[in-house]
């Protein structure tokens, strides 16, 4: 079946460090891929998305590239800020039933 | 444009009591979702509506949970009677297209339910 696996957290980094949060998926067909972010006390917000292979989604300095050959959609940012501290969820929309399938989330802590 | 609205933001009840949550989706969005998010996990879909019809409620515990979307706009999710394991954040989301599309889902702030 369809599933999303992301790296366990928490991930703790210093301000201005490089960030990678790994995400891999299993799906039949060609899913759309998403990163959502959940700031403390807030709801889920769409961070970026990609709908086909080799697409790169980007927003707020974050990027992720849809890699079909490695079934991955890793989230990266060149220089993180304290305000990036949040929980990040990788997700896919299954092309078979159009349900949103979620990873377990990765908590990111940025220290000044 | 206004986002997805939910109320209340927090609710504490005793087990076996009943509770109701309300959601107002983004104006014009055809599809509405209710999710349950247990601490440390990703959201779990409970029910999906297209306009005022149910598209998918396969993961809704129908012995205690019910939901409706009268007139195809606002929606209410009810739990009766509540159990301890229902403690979670209940998220409402909406998307503009019809069910069966890969539209982006937009989420409300959620209702944090604590069952004692």
Coordinates of C-alpha atoms in Angstrom, one line a residue:
Chain A
X1 CA 0.0 0.0 0.0
X2 CA 0.9 3.7 0.0
X3 CA 3.1 5.0 2.9
X4 CA 5.4 7.8 3.8
X5 CA 8.5 7.4 6.0
X6 CA 10.4 10.3 7.4
X7 CA 13.4 10.6 9.7
X8 CA 12.7 10.5 13.4
X9 CA 13.2 13.6 15.5
X10 CA 13.8 15.7 17.2
X11 CA 16.4 17.2 15.0
X12 CA 18.3 19.9 16.8
X13 CA 20.4 22.4 14.9
X14 CA 22.1 25.7 15.6
X15 CA 20.9 28.8 13.8
X16 CA 22.3 29.2 10.2
X17 CA 23.0 25.5 9.9
X18 CA 22.0 23.5 6.8
X19 CA 18.9 21.4 7.2
X20 CA 17.9 18.1 5.6
X21 CA 14.8 16.1 6.7
X22 CA 14.6 12.9 4.8
X23 CA 11.3 11.6 3.4
X24 CA 10.8 8.5 1.3
X25 CA 7.5 7.1 0.0
X26 CA 5.9 4.0 -1.3
X27 CA 3.1 4.4 -3.8
X28 CA 1.6 2.9 -6.9
X29 CA 1.5 5.3 -9.9
X30 CA 2.6 8.9 -9.6
X31 CA 1.6 10.6 -6.3
X32 CA 1.7 14.3 -5.6
X33 CA 4.1 15.0 -2.7
X34 CA 3.8 17.6 0.0
X35 CA 5.6 19.1 3.0
X36 CA 3.4 20.6 5.7
X37 CA 4.6 22.5 8.7
X38 CA 3.0 22.8 12.1
X39 CA 4.2 25.6 14.3
X40 CA 3.6 25.3 18.1
X41 CA -0.1 25.8 18.9
X42 CA -1.1 26.3 15.2
X43 CA -2.7 24.2 12.5
X44 CA -1.0 22.5 9.6
X45 CA 0.2 24.8 6.8
X46 CA 1.3 23.7 3.4
X47 CA 5.0 24.5 3.0
X48 CA 5.6 23.2 -0.5
X49 CA 4.5 20.6 -3.0
X50 CA 5.5 18.8 -6.2
X51 CA 3.2 17.0 -8.5
X52 CA 5.5 15.2 -10.9
X53 CA 9.0 13.6 -11.1
X54 CA 11.9 16.1 -11.0
X55 CA 9.7 19.0 -9.9
X56 CA 11.2 21.1 -7.2
X57 CA 8.9 22.7 -4.7
X58 CA 10.1 25.8 -2.8
X59 CA 8.9 28.3 -0.3
X60 CA 10.4 30.4 2.5
X61 CA 13.9 29.2 1.7
X62 CA 12.9 25.5 1.9
X63 CA 13.2 23.2 -1.1
X64 CA 12.4 19.6 -2.0
X65 CA 12.8 17.7 -5.2
X66 CA 10.5 14.9 -6.3
X67 CA 12.9 12.0 -7.0
X68 CA 11.1 9.1 -8.6
X69 CA 14.2 6.9 -9.0
X70 CA 14.9 7.0 -5.2
X71 CA 11.2 7.5 -4.2
X72 CA 12.3 10.5 -2.1
X73 CA 11.2 14.0 -1.3
X74 CA 13.8 15.3 1.1
X75 CA 13.3 18.8 2.6
X76 CA 16.3 21.1 2.6
X77 CA 17.1 24.7 3.8
X78 CA 20.5 26.3 3.5
X79 CA 20.4 28.4 6.7
X80 CA 17.8 27.8 9.4
X81 CA 16.4 30.3 11.8
X82 CA 15.0 29.9 15.3
X83 CA 11.6 30.7 13.8
X84 CA 11.8 27.5 11.7
X85 CA 11.3 25.4 14.9
X86 CA 8.2 23.4 14.2
X87 CA 7.0 19.9 13.3
X88 CA 7.4 19.0 9.6
X89 CA 5.2 16.4 7.9
X90 CA 5.8 14.8 4.6
X91 CA 2.7 13.5 2.8
X92 CA 1.5 12.2 -0.5
X93 CA -1.8 12.1 -2.3
X94 CA -2.4 8.6 -3.5
X95 CA -3.3 8.5 -7.2
X96 CA -5.5 5.4 -6.5
X97 CA -7.9 6.9 -4.0
X98 CA -6.7 10.5 -3.6
X99 CA -6.3 10.2 0.1
X100 CA -3.6 12.2 1.8
X101 CA -1.1 9.8 3.4
X102 CA 1.1 11.2 6.1
X103 CA 4.5 10.6 7.6
X104 CA 4.8 10.6 11.4
X105 CA 6.3 14.1 11.5
X106 CA 9.8 15.4 12.4
X107 CA 10.2 17.9 15.2
X108 CA 12.8 20.5 14.4
X109 CA 14.5 22.6 17.1
X110 CA 16.7 25.5 16.2
X111 CA 18.9 26.9 18.9
X112 CA 20.2 30.5 18.8
Chain B
X1 CA -9.1 35.2 2.0
X2 CA -10.2 33.8 5.3
X3 CA -8.9 30.4 6.2
X4 CA -10.6 27.3 7.7
X5 CA -12.2 28.2 11.0
X6 CA -12.7 25.8 13.9
X7 CA -14.2 26.0 17.3
X8 CA -13.7 25.5 20.1
X9 CA -9.9 25.5 20.2
X10 CA -9.8 23.5 23.4
X11 CA -12.2 21.2 25.2
X12 CA -11.9 19.1 28.3
X13 CA -14.6 16.5 29.1
X14 CA -15.1 13.5 31.3
X15 CA -15.2 10.1 29.6
X16 CA -18.7 9.0 28.5
X17 CA -19.7 12.7 27.9
X18 CA -20.5 14.0 24.5
X19 CA -18.7 16.7 22.6
X20 CA -19.2 18.5 19.3
X21 CA -16.7 20.4 17.1
X22 CA -17.6 22.9 14.4
X23 CA -15.8 23.7 11.1
X24 CA -16.3 26.5 8.6
X25 CA -14.2 25.8 5.4
X26 CA -12.8 28.3 3.0
X27 CA -15.6 29.8 1.0
X28 CA -16.3 27.9 -2.2
X29 CA -14.4 24.8 -1.2
X30 CA -16.3 21.7 -2.3
X31 CA -14.5 19.1 -0.2
X32 CA -14.2 19.0 3.5
X33 CA -12.2 16.6 5.7
X34 CA -12.1 15.8 9.4
X35 CA -8.8 14.3 10.7
X36 CA -7.8 13.0 14.1
X37 CA -4.2 13.7 15.1
X38 CA -2.8 11.9 18.2
X39 CA 0.2 13.4 19.8
X40 CA 3.4 12.4 17.9
X41 CA 1.6 11.0 14.9
X42 CA 0.4 12.3 11.5
X43 CA -3.2 13.0 11.0
X44 CA -5.7 10.2 10.4
X45 CA -8.6 10.8 8.1
X46 CA -12.0 10.3 9.8
X47 CA -14.4 11.4 7.1
X48 CA -14.5 13.3 3.8
X49 CA -17.4 15.2 2.4
X50 CA -18.0 16.5 -1.1
X51 CA -20.5 19.3 -0.8
X52 CA -23.1 17.7 1.6
X53 CA -22.4 14.1 0.7
X54 CA -20.1 11.6 2.4
X55 CA -17.3 10.4 0.1
X56 CA -15.3 8.3 2.6
X57 CA -16.0 7.5 6.2
X58 CA -14.3 4.1 6.3
X59 CA -12.1 5.1 9.3
X60 CA -14.8 6.8 11.3
X61 CA -15.7 4.8 14.5
X62 CA -19.4 5.0 13.7
X63 CA -20.5 3.6 17.1
X64 CA -19.5 6.8 18.7
X65 CA -18.5 9.4 16.1
X66 CA -20.9 11.1 13.7
X67 CA -20.5 14.0 11.3
X68 CA -22.6 16.1 9.1
X69 CA -22.2 18.9 6.5
X70 CA -25.7 20.3 6.1
X71 CA -26.1 22.6 3.1
X72 CA -22.6 21.7 1.9
X73 CA -20.8 24.4 3.9
X74 CA -20.2 24.2 7.7
X75 CA -19.7 20.8 9.3
X76 CA -20.0 19.4 12.8
X77 CA -18.2 16.4 14.2
X78 CA -19.7 14.7 17.3
X79 CA -18.4 12.1 19.7
X80 CA -20.9 10.4 22.0
X81 CA -19.8 8.9 24.4
X82 CA -16.2 9.9 24.5
X83 CA -13.4 7.5 25.6
X84 CA -10.0 8.3 27.0
X85 CA -8.4 7.3 23.7
X86 CA -10.3 10.0 21.9
X87 CA -7.9 12.6 23.4
X88 CA -6.4 14.2 20.3
X89 CA -6.4 17.2 18.1
X90 CA -9.3 17.2 15.6
X91 CA -8.4 19.0 12.4
X92 CA -10.7 20.2 9.7
X93 CA -9.4 20.8 6.2
X94 CA -11.0 21.9 2.9
X95 CA -9.9 21.8 -0.7
X96 CA -11.4 23.6 -3.7
X97 CA -11.9 20.7 -6.1
X98 CA -14.2 17.7 -6.0
X99 CA -13.2 14.5 -4.3
X100 CA -10.9 12.4 -6.4
X101 CA -8.5 15.2 -7.2
X102 CA -5.0 16.0 -6.0
X103 CA -5.9 19.4 -4.7
X104 CA -4.0 21.0 -1.8
X105 CA -5.8 20.7 1.5
X106 CA -6.0 23.8 3.7
X107 CA -6.2 23.1 7.4
X108 CA -7.8 24.9 10.3
X109 CA -6.1 25.4 13.7
X110 CA -7.7 22.3 15.2
X111 CA -9.6 21.5 18.4
X112 CA -7.5 20.0 21.2
X113 CA -9.7 17.5 23.1
X114 CA -8.8 16.1 26.4
X115 CA -10.9 13.3 27.8
X116 CA -10.4 12.7 31.6

